[in-house]
Amino acid sequence: MSAWVLPDHIADVLPAQARLIEDYRRTLLDTARSYGYELVVPPLVEHIDSLLSGTGEALDLQTFKMVDLLSGRTLGVRADTTQQVARIDAHLLNREGVARLCYCGPVLHTRPEQPHASREPLQFGAEIYGCSGSGAELEILSLALDSLKSVHTPTERGLVADLTDARIVPALLQQAPEVVVDIERLQNALISKNADALELAAQALPSAVRQQLHALLGLYGDVSVIGKARKALPALPQIGEALDQLEWLCEHIQRTHPDITLLIDLADAAGYAYYSGPRFALYLRGCSEALVRGGRYDEVGAVFGRNRPAVGFSLDVKALARMSTPPARPAAIRAEWREALDWRQTVRALRAAGETVIVTFPGQGVEEDTACCDRTLVEQGGQWVVQPMSAA
């Protein structure tokens, strides 16, 4: 095997795609800043007990681990950034009011999350700490939608927002607190909408609770599902609050983003141990892999001593870029190298004014992918002037 072969699901990013990814990164951060989100840059590695605290075991298998030769402690390479931002909010900023934070940086996964996904995503995310009201969910969902529209994602295919709430399944199970069930098995049966698997996973539960769990399998579709859920599910406080919030979110998103297709899937129990309220995923119509995932996760900061309300989302900038065609190569000025001081000063002035100037050295041209040189720097009457390539 060649020494230059990269690990599976790890890849170099070449110039055209790198330009697009960087354009996306800047645009996404600018969009978040327009909402008032402040940029933070957590470290790539951290002590493992801090990195995984409060996430349950969800990220444990996804996290690369190593020994710190300075301290002897185990370090982890972050597989997600939310826990680090929660630590920053709790211990470094320590604000009493609402904190709006965003980030964009690489994360590393031991295994790809999807069949063709990179194990080194460039994760962009935005989070609100300190606000428990539904307005925070609405702002985060609106920012996620605006973020997708701000970049060149092919949204003309149509965006689909899939909403659910993490409180519904726990509320149903709480009707029989003495019964121990395999939560992961139950969750997988609900997500796959496998009635037989659900029956096996829920067989220890009372008949009424099993029927209610089975009812979730059919509670999928447009916003009318919320009304059907009110009839099919018990009138428990947590369920009523969850359905009220979902209905409120849908109503407001439909007003501001009428082109978005809204779907409700109350059987989607993914993130059972992480999320604590409304959850959403954004898809391009016809695609099975989500572009964005987010929701409310109020318990994320509890292990850091500040159990603050929290809601946010994240996406992979590389995945967005792979779905789009790289833009045209940037226009540039070609300049044949000269030793003269006035030539060098002219080139510096052009670059300071925002122009891209590519110098060609004797006997060498410009690589095709570098830029589109549509102008050239020529000497006229003792002065260096820029002319169109055709006029040179």
CSV table of C-alpha atoms in Angstrom, one decimal:
chain,number,residue,atom,x,y,z
A,1,MET,CA,0.0,0.0,0.0
A,2,SER,CA,1.3,3.5,-0.9
A,3,ALA,CA,2.4,5.6,2.0
A,4,TRP,CA,0.5,8.5,0.5
A,5,VAL,CA,-3.0,6.8,0.7
A,6,LEU,CA,-5.2,8.6,3.2
A,7,PRO,CA,-7.3,6.7,5.8
A,8,ASP,CA,-10.8,5.7,4.7
A,9,HIS,CA,-13.3,8.6,4.7
A,10,ILE,CA,-10.5,11.2,5.1
A,11,ALA,CA,-9.7,13.3,2.0
A,12,ASP,CA,-7.7,16.3,0.9
A,13,VAL,CA,-9.6,19.4,-0.3
A,14,LEU,CA,-8.3,20.8,-3.5
A,15,PRO,CA,-8.3,24.5,-4.5
A,16,ALA,CA,-11.6,24.8,-6.3
A,17,GLN,CA,-13.5,23.0,-3.5
A,18,ALA,CA,-11.5,24.7,-0.8
A,19,ARG,CA,-12.5,28.1,-2.2
A,20,LEU,CA,-16.1,27.1,-2.0
A,21,ILE,CA,-15.8,25.8,1.5
A,22,GLU,CA,-14.1,29.0,2.7
A,23,ASP,CA,-16.8,31.1,1.0
A,24,TYR,CA,-19.4,29.1,2.8
A,25,ARG,CA,-17.7,29.4,6.1
A,26,ARG,CA,-17.5,33.1,5.9
A,27,THR,CA,-21.1,33.5,4.7
A,28,LEU,CA,-22.4,31.3,7.4
A,29,LEU,CA,-20.5,33.1,10.2
A,30,ASP,CA,-21.7,36.5,8.8
A,31,THR,CA,-25.3,35.2,8.7
A,32,ALA,CA,-25.0,34.1,12.4
A,33,ARG,CA,-23.4,37.5,13.3
A,34,SER,CA,-26.4,39.3,11.7
A,35,TYR,CA,-28.5,37.6,14.4
A,36,GLY,CA,-26.1,38.7,17.1
A,37,TYR,CA,-24.2,35.4,17.6
A,38,GLU,CA,-20.6,35.7,18.9
A,39,LEU,CA,-17.8,33.5,17.5
A,40,VAL,CA,-16.0,31.1,19.9
A,41,VAL,CA,-13.1,28.8,18.9
A,42,PRO,CA,-12.8,25.8,21.3
A,43,PRO,CA,-9.7,23.6,21.2
A,44,LEU,CA,-9.5,20.6,19.0
A,45,VAL,CA,-8.5,18.3,21.9
A,46,GLU,CA,-9.7,18.3,25.5
A,47,HIS,CA,-9.6,16.1,28.6
A,48,ILE,CA,-12.0,13.2,27.8
A,49,ASP,CA,-14.0,13.5,31.0
A,50,SER,CA,-14.9,17.1,30.1
A,51,LEU,CA,-15.4,16.3,26.4
A,52,LEU,CA,-17.9,13.5,27.0
A,53,SER,CA,-19.6,14.7,30.2
A,54,GLY,CA,-23.3,15.1,29.9
A,55,THR,CA,-23.5,13.5,26.4
A,56,GLY,CA,-24.2,10.0,27.7
A,57,GLU,CA,-22.5,7.4,25.5
A,58,ALA,CA,-23.7,8.9,22.2
A,59,LEU,CA,-20.3,10.4,21.3
A,60,ASP,CA,-18.0,7.9,23.2
A,61,LEU,CA,-17.6,5.5,20.3
A,62,GLN,CA,-17.2,8.4,17.8
A,63,THR,CA,-14.3,10.0,19.8
A,64,PHE,CA,-10.6,9.4,19.1
A,65,LYS,CA,-8.7,9.1,22.4
A,66,MET,CA,-5.0,9.5,23.3
A,67,VAL,CA,-2.8,9.9,26.3
A,68,ASP,CA,-1.4,13.4,27.1
A,69,LEU,CA,2.4,12.9,27.6
A,70,LEU,CA,2.5,16.0,29.8
A,71,SER,CA,-0.1,15.0,32.3
A,72,GLY,CA,-0.8,11.3,31.7
A,73,ARG,CA,-4.5,12.0,31.4
A,74,THR,CA,-6.7,10.8,28.5
A,75,LEU,CA,-7.5,13.4,25.9
A,76,GLY,CA,-10.1,13.2,23.2
A,77,VAL,CA,-10.3,14.8,19.7
A,78,ARG,CA,-13.7,16.4,19.6
A,79,ALA,CA,-16.4,14.7,17.7
A,80,ASP,CA,-18.9,17.4,18.3
A,81,THR,CA,-18.5,21.0,19.5
A,82,THR,CA,-21.7,21.6,21.5
A,83,GLN,CA,-20.3,20.2,24.8
A,84,GLN,CA,-17.3,22.6,24.6
A,85,VAL,CA,-19.5,25.6,23.9
A,86,ALA,CA,-21.6,24.6,26.9
A,87,ARG,CA,-18.4,24.6,29.0
A,88,ILE,CA,-17.5,28.0,27.7
A,89,ASP,CA,-20.9,29.4,28.6
A,90,ALA,CA,-20.8,27.9,32.0
A,91,HIS,CA,-17.3,28.6,33.2
A,92,LEU,CA,-15.6,31.2,31.0
A,93,LEU,CA,-18.4,33.6,30.1
A,94,ASN,CA,-20.7,32.9,33.1
A,95,ARG,CA,-23.3,35.4,31.9
A,96,GLU,CA,-26.6,35.7,33.7
A,97,GLY,CA,-28.6,36.7,30.6
A,98,VAL,CA,-28.9,35.1,27.2
A,99,ALA,CA,-25.7,34.2,25.4
A,100,ARG,CA,-25.7,33.6,21.6
A,101,LEU,CA,-22.6,31.7,20.5
A,102,CYS,CA,-21.5,30.3,17.1
A,103,TYR,CA,-18.5,28.3,15.9
A,104,CYS,CA,-17.0,26.7,12.8
A,105,GLY,CA,-14.2,24.2,13.0
A,106,PRO,CA,-13.2,20.6,12.2
A,107,VAL,CA,-14.4,17.7,14.2
A,108,LEU,CA,-13.1,14.1,13.9
A,109,HIS,CA,-15.2,10.9,13.9
A,110,THR,CA,-14.0,7.3,14.4
A,111,ARG,CA,-16.6,6.2,11.9
A,112,PRO,CA,-18.6,8.1,9.2
A,113,GLU,CA,-22.1,9.1,10.3
A,114,GLN,CA,-23.4,8.2,6.9
A,115,PRO,CA,-22.2,5.8,4.1
A,116,HIS,CA,-20.4,8.5,2.1
A,117,ALA,CA,-19.7,11.0,4.8
A,118,SER,CA,-16.3,12.4,5.8
A,119,ARG,CA,-14.9,11.5,9.1
A,120,GLU,CA,-13.5,15.0,9.3
A,121,PRO,CA,-16.5,17.3,8.9
A,122,LEU,CA,-16.2,21.1,9.2
A,123,GLN,CA,-18.9,21.8,11.7
A,124,PHE,CA,-20.7,25.1,11.8
A,125,GLY,CA,-23.2,25.6,14.6
A,126,ALA,CA,-25.1,28.3,16.6
A,127,GLU,CA,-26.5,28.0,20.1
A,128,ILE,CA,-28.6,30.1,22.5
A,129,TYR,CA,-28.0,29.7,26.3
A,130,GLY,CA,-30.3,31.1,29.0
A,131,CYS,CA,-33.6,31.2,27.2
A,132,SER,CA,-36.4,28.6,27.9
A,133,GLY,CA,-39.1,30.2,25.8
A,134,SER,CA,-40.3,29.0,22.4
A,135,GLY,CA,-38.9,32.1,20.8
A,136,ALA,CA,-35.4,30.6,21.1
A,137,GLU,CA,-36.5,27.5,19.1
A,138,LEU,CA,-38.0,29.8,16.5
A,139,GLU,CA,-34.9,31.9,16.2
A,140,ILE,CA,-32.6,28.9,15.9
A,141,LEU,CA,-34.8,27.2,13.3
A,142,SER,CA,-35.1,30.5,11.4
A,143,LEU,CA,-31.3,31.0,11.5
A,144,ALA,CA,-30.8,27.4,10.2
A,145,LEU,CA,-33.1,28.1,7.3
A,146,ASP,CA,-31.5,31.4,6.5
A,147,SER,CA,-28.0,29.9,6.8
A,148,LEU,CA,-28.9,27.3,4.1
A,149,LYS,CA,-30.3,30.0,1.8
A,150,SER,CA,-27.3,32.3,2.3
A,151,VAL,CA,-24.9,29.8,0.6
A,152,HIS,CA,-25.2,28.1,-2.8
A,153,THR,CA,-27.1,25.0,-1.5
A,154,PRO,CA,-29.5,24.0,-4.3
A,155,THR,CA,-32.6,25.0,-2.3
A,156,GLU,CA,-34.6,25.4,-5.5
A,157,ARG,CA,-35.2,21.7,-5.1
A,158,GLY,CA,-37.2,22.6,-2.0
A,159,LEU,CA,-36.3,22.4,1.7
A,160,VAL,CA,-38.1,20.1,4.1
A,161,ALA,CA,-38.2,20.7,7.8
A,162,ASP,CA,-38.9,17.5,9.8
A,163,LEU,CA,-40.0,18.3,13.4
A,164,THR,CA,-40.6,16.2,16.5
A,165,ASP,CA,-40.3,16.5,20.3
A,166,ALA,CA,-38.0,14.4,22.6
A,167,ARG,CA,-40.5,14.6,25.5
A,168,ILE,CA,-43.2,12.5,24.0
A,169,VAL,CA,-41.7,9.0,24.3
A,170,PRO,CA,-40.4,9.6,27.9
A,171,ALA,CA,-43.8,10.8,28.9
A,172,LEU,CA,-45.5,7.7,27.6
A,173,LEU,CA,-42.9,5.4,29.3
A,174,GLN,CA,-43.3,7.3,32.6
A,175,GLN,CA,-46.8,5.9,32.9
A,176,ALA,CA,-45.1,2.6,33.9
A,177,PRO,CA,-42.0,3.8,35.8
A,178,GLU,CA,-41.5,0.4,37.4
A,179,VAL,CA,-41.0,-1.4,34.0
A,180,VAL,CA,-37.5,-1.5,32.6
A,181,VAL,CA,-37.2,-1.5,28.9
A,182,ASP,CA,-34.3,-1.5,26.4
A,183,ILE,CA,-34.5,2.2,25.4
A,184,GLU,CA,-32.1,1.8,22.5
A,185,ARG,CA,-34.0,-1.1,21.1
A,186,LEU,CA,-37.3,0.7,21.5
A,187,GLN,CA,-35.9,3.9,19.9
A,188,ASN,CA,-34.6,2.0,16.9
A,189,ALA,CA,-38.0,0.3,16.4
A,190,LEU,CA,-39.7,3.7,16.4
A,191,ILE,CA,-37.3,5.3,14.1
A,192,SER,CA,-37.5,2.5,11.6
A,193,LYS,CA,-41.3,2.3,12.1
A,194,ASN,CA,-41.1,-1.4,12.6
A,195,ALA,CA,-44.3,-2.5,14.3
A,196,ASP,CA,-43.0,-6.1,15.1
A,197,ALA,CA,-39.7,-4.9,16.5
A,198,LEU,CA,-41.6,-2.3,18.6
A,199,GLU,CA,-43.9,-5.0,20.0
A,200,LEU,CA,-40.9,-7.0,21.1
A,201,ALA,CA,-39.2,-4.0,22.6
A,202,ALA,CA,-42.3,-2.9,24.5
A,203,GLN,CA,-43.7,-6.3,25.5
A,204,ALA,CA,-43.0,-5.7,29.2
A,205,LEU,CA,-45.1,-2.5,29.2
A,206,PRO,CA,-48.8,-2.3,30.0
A,207,SER,CA,-51.2,-2.8,27.0
A,208,ALA,CA,-52.3,0.8,27.0
A,209,VAL,CA,-48.8,2.1,26.8
A,210,ARG,CA,-47.9,-0.3,24.0
A,211,GLN,CA,-50.9,0.9,22.0
A,212,GLN,CA,-49.8,4.5,22.5
A,213,LEU,CA,-46.3,3.7,21.3
A,214,HIS,CA,-47.7,1.9,18.3
A,215,ALA,CA,-49.9,5.0,17.6
A,216,LEU,CA,-46.7,7.0,17.1
A,217,LEU,CA,-45.8,4.9,14.1
A,218,GLY,CA,-48.7,6.5,12.2
A,219,LEU,CA,-48.2,10.0,13.4
A,220,TYR,CA,-46.1,11.1,10.5
A,221,GLY,CA,-47.0,13.7,7.8
A,222,ASP,CA,-48.0,17.3,7.5
A,223,VAL,CA,-49.0,19.7,10.3
A,224,SER,CA,-52.4,18.0,10.6
A,225,VAL,CA,-50.6,15.2,12.4
A,226,ILE,CA,-50.5,17.4,15.5
A,227,GLY,CA,-54.3,17.4,15.7
A,228,LYS,CA,-54.4,13.6,15.2
A,229,ALA,CA,-51.8,13.2,18.0
A,230,ARG,CA,-54.1,15.1,20.4
A,231,LYS,CA,-56.7,12.4,19.8
A,232,ALA,CA,-54.4,9.3,19.7
A,233,LEU,CA,-52.1,10.1,22.7
A,234,PRO,CA,-53.0,10.5,26.4
A,235,ALA,CA,-53.6,14.0,27.7
A,236,LEU,CA,-50.4,14.1,29.7
A,237,PRO,CA,-48.9,17.6,30.6
A,238,GLN,CA,-45.6,16.9,28.8
A,239,ILE,CA,-47.3,15.7,25.7
A,240,GLY,CA,-49.7,18.6,25.6
A,241,GLU,CA,-46.9,21.1,26.0
A,242,ALA,CA,-44.8,19.4,23.3
A,243,LEU,CA,-47.7,19.4,20.8
A,244,ASP,CA,-48.5,23.0,21.6
A,245,GLN,CA,-44.9,24.1,21.0
A,246,LEU,CA,-44.7,22.1,17.7
A,247,GLU,CA,-48.0,23.7,16.5
A,248,TRP,CA,-46.7,27.2,17.4
A,249,LEU,CA,-43.4,26.7,15.7
A,250,CYS,CA,-45.0,25.4,12.5
A,251,GLU,CA,-47.4,28.3,12.4
A,252,HIS,CA,-44.7,30.9,12.7
A,253,ILE,CA,-42.3,29.2,10.3
A,254,GLN,CA,-45.1,28.9,7.7
A,255,ARG,CA,-45.6,32.7,7.9
A,256,THR,CA,-41.9,33.6,7.4
A,257,HIS,CA,-40.8,30.7,5.2
A,258,PRO,CA,-43.9,29.8,3.1
A,259,ASP,CA,-41.7,27.9,0.6
A,260,ILE,CA,-40.6,25.3,3.3
A,261,THR,CA,-42.4,22.0,3.5
A,262,LEU,CA,-43.1,21.2,7.2
A,263,LEU,CA,-43.4,17.5,8.3
A,264,ILE,CA,-44.1,16.1,11.7
A,265,ASP,CA,-42.7,12.7,12.8
A,266,LEU,CA,-43.6,11.8,16.4
A,267,ALA,CA,-42.0,8.4,16.1
A,268,ASP,CA,-38.6,9.9,15.4
A,269,ALA,CA,-36.9,9.2,18.8
A,270,ALA,CA,-33.3,9.8,17.7
A,271,GLY,CA,-31.3,11.7,20.4
A,272,TYR,CA,-33.5,10.4,23.2
A,273,ALA,CA,-30.8,10.8,25.8
A,274,TYR,CA,-29.6,14.2,24.5
A,275,TYR,CA,-32.5,16.4,23.5
A,276,SER,CA,-35.0,17.6,25.9
A,277,GLY,CA,-37.7,19.4,23.8
A,278,PRO,CA,-38.5,20.2,20.2
A,279,ARG,CA,-36.1,18.8,17.6
A,280,PHE,CA,-35.7,19.5,13.9
A,281,ALA,CA,-33.8,18.3,10.8
A,282,LEU,CA,-33.6,20.0,7.5
A,283,TYR,CA,-33.5,18.1,4.2
A,284,LEU,CA,-33.4,18.8,0.5
A,285,ARG,CA,-36.5,17.3,-1.1
A,286,GLY,CA,-35.7,13.8,-2.3
A,287,CYS,CA,-32.6,13.4,-0.1
A,288,SER,CA,-32.4,11.0,2.8
A,289,GLU,CA,-29.5,12.6,4.6
A,290,ALA,CA,-30.2,15.7,6.8
A,291,LEU,CA,-28.3,18.9,6.0
A,292,VAL,CA,-28.9,20.4,9.5
A,293,ARG,CA,-29.9,18.9,12.8
A,294,GLY,CA,-30.8,20.8,16.0
A,295,GLY,CA,-33.2,21.3,18.8
A,296,ARG,CA,-33.4,21.9,22.6
A,297,TYR,CA,-30.9,20.2,24.9
A,298,ASP,CA,-31.4,21.9,28.3
A,299,GLU,CA,-29.3,19.3,30.3
A,300,VAL,CA,-26.1,19.8,28.3
A,301,GLY,CA,-24.6,22.3,30.8
A,302,ALA,CA,-25.6,20.5,34.0
A,303,VAL,CA,-22.3,18.7,34.4
A,304,PHE,CA,-20.5,22.0,34.4
A,305,GLY,CA,-22.6,23.3,37.3
A,306,ARG,CA,-25.0,25.6,35.3
A,307,ASN,CA,-28.1,23.8,34.1
A,308,ARG,CA,-29.0,26.6,31.6
A,309,PRO,CA,-31.7,26.3,28.9
A,310,ALA,CA,-30.0,25.6,25.6
A,311,VAL,CA,-31.1,25.3,22.0
A,312,GLY,CA,-29.0,25.1,18.8
A,313,PHE,CA,-28.1,23.4,15.5
A,314,SER,CA,-25.1,22.3,13.6
A,315,LEU,CA,-24.2,21.3,10.0
A,316,ASP,CA,-21.2,20.1,8.0
A,317,VAL,CA,-19.9,22.8,5.7
A,318,LYS,CA,-18.0,20.3,3.6
A,319,ALA,CA,-21.2,18.3,3.0
A,320,LEU,CA,-23.0,21.5,1.8
A,321,ALA,CA,-20.1,22.3,-0.5
A,322,ARG,CA,-20.1,18.8,-2.1
A,323,MET,CA,-23.7,19.4,-3.1
A,324,SER,CA,-22.9,22.6,-5.0
A,325,THR,CA,-21.0,23.4,-8.1
A,326,PRO,CA,-17.8,25.4,-7.4
A,327,PRO,CA,-18.2,29.0,-8.6
A,328,ALA,CA,-16.2,30.4,-11.5
A,329,ARG,CA,-12.5,31.0,-10.8
A,330,PRO,CA,-11.9,34.4,-9.5
A,331,ALA,CA,-10.9,37.1,-11.9
A,332,ALA,CA,-7.2,38.1,-11.6
A,333,ILE,CA,-4.5,40.3,-13.1
A,334,ARG,CA,-1.5,38.5,-14.7
A,335,ALA,CA,1.8,40.3,-14.3
A,336,GLU,CA,5.1,39.2,-15.7
A,337,TRP,CA,7.8,39.4,-13.1
A,338,ARG,CA,10.0,42.4,-13.0
A,339,GLU,CA,12.8,43.4,-10.6
A,340,ALA,CA,12.1,47.1,-10.9
A,341,LEU,CA,10.9,48.8,-7.7
A,342,ASP,CA,8.1,50.7,-9.4
A,343,TRP,CA,6.7,47.4,-10.8
A,344,ARG,CA,6.7,45.9,-7.3
A,345,GLN,CA,5.0,48.9,-5.8
A,346,THR,CA,2.3,48.8,-8.5
A,347,VAL,CA,1.6,45.1,-7.7
A,348,ARG,CA,1.4,45.8,-4.0
A,349,ALA,CA,-1.0,48.7,-4.6
A,350,LEU,CA,-3.3,46.6,-6.7
A,351,ARG,CA,-3.4,43.8,-4.1
A,352,ALA,CA,-4.0,46.4,-1.3
A,353,ALA,CA,-7.0,47.6,-3.4
A,354,GLY,CA,-8.5,44.1,-3.3
A,355,GLU,CA,-7.2,42.8,-6.7
A,356,THR,CA,-5.7,39.3,-7.2
A,357,VAL,CA,-2.4,39.7,-9.0
A,358,ILE,CA,-0.6,36.5,-10.1
A,359,VAL,CA,3.0,36.9,-11.1
A,360,THR,CA,4.3,34.7,-13.9
A,361,PHE,CA,8.0,34.0,-13.7
A,362,PRO,CA,10.3,33.6,-16.8
A,363,GLY,CA,9.4,30.4,-18.6
A,364,GLN,CA,6.5,29.6,-16.4
A,365,GLY,CA,2.7,30.2,-16.9
A,366,VAL,CA,-0.3,30.2,-14.6
A,367,GLU,CA,-1.9,26.9,-13.5
A,368,GLU,CA,-5.4,26.6,-14.9
A,369,ASP,CA,-7.2,26.2,-11.6
A,370,THR,CA,-5.5,29.1,-9.9
A,371,ALA,CA,-7.5,32.0,-11.3
A,372,CYS,CA,-9.1,33.4,-14.4
A,373,CYS,CA,-6.6,36.0,-15.6
A,374,ASP,CA,-8.8,38.4,-17.6
A,375,ARG,CA,-6.4,41.4,-17.4
A,376,THR,CA,-2.6,42.0,-17.5
A,377,LEU,CA,-0.2,44.5,-16.2
A,378,VAL,CA,1.8,46.3,-18.9
A,379,GLU,CA,4.1,49.2,-19.2
A,380,GLN,CA,2.9,52.2,-21.1
A,381,GLY,CA,4.8,55.5,-21.3
A,382,GLY,CA,6.9,54.7,-18.2
A,383,GLN,CA,3.8,53.8,-16.2
A,384,TRP,CA,2.4,50.4,-15.2
A,385,VAL,CA,-1.3,50.0,-16.2
A,386,VAL,CA,-3.9,47.3,-16.2
A,387,GLN,CA,-5.4,46.3,-19.6
A,388,PRO,CA,-7.8,43.6,-20.7
A,389,MET,CA,-6.0,40.5,-21.9
A,390,SER,CA,-7.3,40.9,-25.4
A,391,ALA,CA,-5.9,44.4,-25.6
A,392,ALA,CA,-2.4,43.4,-24.4
